[in-house]
């Protein structure tokens, strides 16, 4: 029996899909979003939905959202994979961005200041 794998998407493919309207959710921990030693500190992608990963649960509004959802944390490891797994449990078409924000930046993501994109975050 094959082990279950949480589905991922490359940063390049994620950026192309986001341009076509796919939701991207920034699930970096709040402290990581403002840590000058982390990639994209104080910034996010235009249109990204901000979520505190510690607040995500089975009542999250994303569970009722239509269409595919891509999730990105700093490195594309535990945080975005947890959030993706939560959405998968509810039958959502969800994937984490392999390499997280580091990969998105390397793929040429255009960033904006966090302050212009705060709506959608649930603290």
XYZ file of C-alpha atoms in Angstrom:
123
model
C 0.000 0.000 0.000
C 1.343 3.421 -0.971
C 1.682 5.989 1.800
C -0.623 8.984 1.622
C 1.068 12.103 0.298
C -0.246 15.593 0.700
C -0.500 17.076 -2.801
C 1.939 19.831 -3.706
C 2.250 22.294 -6.554
C 5.409 23.963 -7.811
C 5.835 27.668 -7.183
C 5.894 28.337 -10.929
C 2.617 26.473 -11.496
C 1.055 28.128 -8.454
C 1.915 31.624 -9.711
C 0.418 30.869 -13.147
C -2.758 29.514 -11.516
C -3.061 32.493 -9.152
C -2.941 34.805 -12.187
C -6.019 32.912 -13.436
C -7.890 33.369 -10.154
C -6.939 30.384 -7.980
C -6.872 31.295 -4.282
C -3.499 31.456 -2.570
C -3.523 31.363 1.209
C -0.557 32.780 3.129
C -0.342 30.526 6.193
C 2.956 31.788 7.508
C 2.901 32.166 11.265
C 2.285 35.828 12.197
C 5.785 36.167 13.658
C 7.324 34.743 10.467
C 5.448 37.280 8.346
C 7.302 40.071 10.171
C 10.674 38.374 10.788
C 13.378 40.233 8.822
C 15.334 36.983 8.556
C 12.465 35.227 6.747
C 11.680 35.548 3.046
C 9.035 38.142 2.140
C 9.115 39.686 5.615
C 6.355 42.286 5.833
C 5.077 41.291 2.397
C 2.691 38.869 0.725
C 1.313 38.178 -2.743
C -1.416 40.384 -4.204
C -4.802 38.850 -3.455
C -3.424 36.311 -0.985
C -5.736 35.370 1.850
C -3.905 35.638 5.168
C -4.497 32.947 7.767
C -2.928 32.424 11.133
C -2.272 28.673 10.964
C -2.850 28.365 14.722
C -6.443 29.535 14.198
C -7.357 27.166 11.380
C -9.879 24.538 12.395
C -12.896 22.635 11.071
C -14.985 25.831 11.025
C -12.613 27.818 8.811
C -14.420 29.693 5.997
C -12.042 28.161 3.439
C -13.844 24.851 3.987
C -16.890 26.376 2.268
C -14.879 27.997 -0.565
C -15.248 26.850 -4.155
C -12.387 25.941 -6.454
C -8.779 24.976 -5.858
C -6.835 26.447 -2.953
C -3.045 26.661 -2.699
C -1.334 27.225 0.652
C 2.126 28.638 1.303
C 4.169 28.963 4.463
C 7.803 30.029 4.725
C 9.429 26.799 3.476
C 6.500 24.624 2.356
C 6.814 22.126 5.170
C 4.695 21.403 8.229
C 2.601 24.567 8.430
C 1.264 24.607 4.866
C 1.028 20.815 4.781
C -1.111 20.825 7.953
C -3.417 23.486 6.503
C -3.654 21.566 3.223
C -4.475 18.338 5.064
C -7.241 20.098 6.999
C -8.853 21.258 3.770
C -8.399 17.837 2.160
C -10.305 16.285 5.073
C -13.254 18.420 4.000
C -13.038 17.398 0.349
C -11.361 20.562 -0.928
C -9.024 20.662 -3.927
C -6.045 21.888 -1.885
C -2.284 21.790 -2.432
C 0.674 23.265 -0.649
C 3.307 25.241 -2.545
C 6.491 23.153 -2.578
C 9.248 25.336 -1.146
C 6.776 27.897 0.232
C 7.474 31.614 0.012
C 11.149 30.949 -0.651
C 10.189 29.147 -3.872
C 7.555 31.738 -4.813
C 10.142 34.512 -4.550
C 12.676 32.498 -6.569
C 9.977 31.967 -9.230
C 9.512 35.735 -9.571
C 6.472 36.390 -7.377
C 5.494 40.045 -7.173
C 5.023 41.053 -3.547
C 3.041 43.791 -1.843
C 3.186 45.114 1.739
C 1.161 43.046 4.209
C -0.774 46.103 5.329
C -2.520 46.287 1.948
C -3.729 42.681 2.171
C -4.779 42.126 5.792
C -8.427 41.276 5.141
C -9.208 37.604 5.395
C -6.879 36.909 8.301
C -8.520 35.459 11.397
C -6.504 36.039 14.571
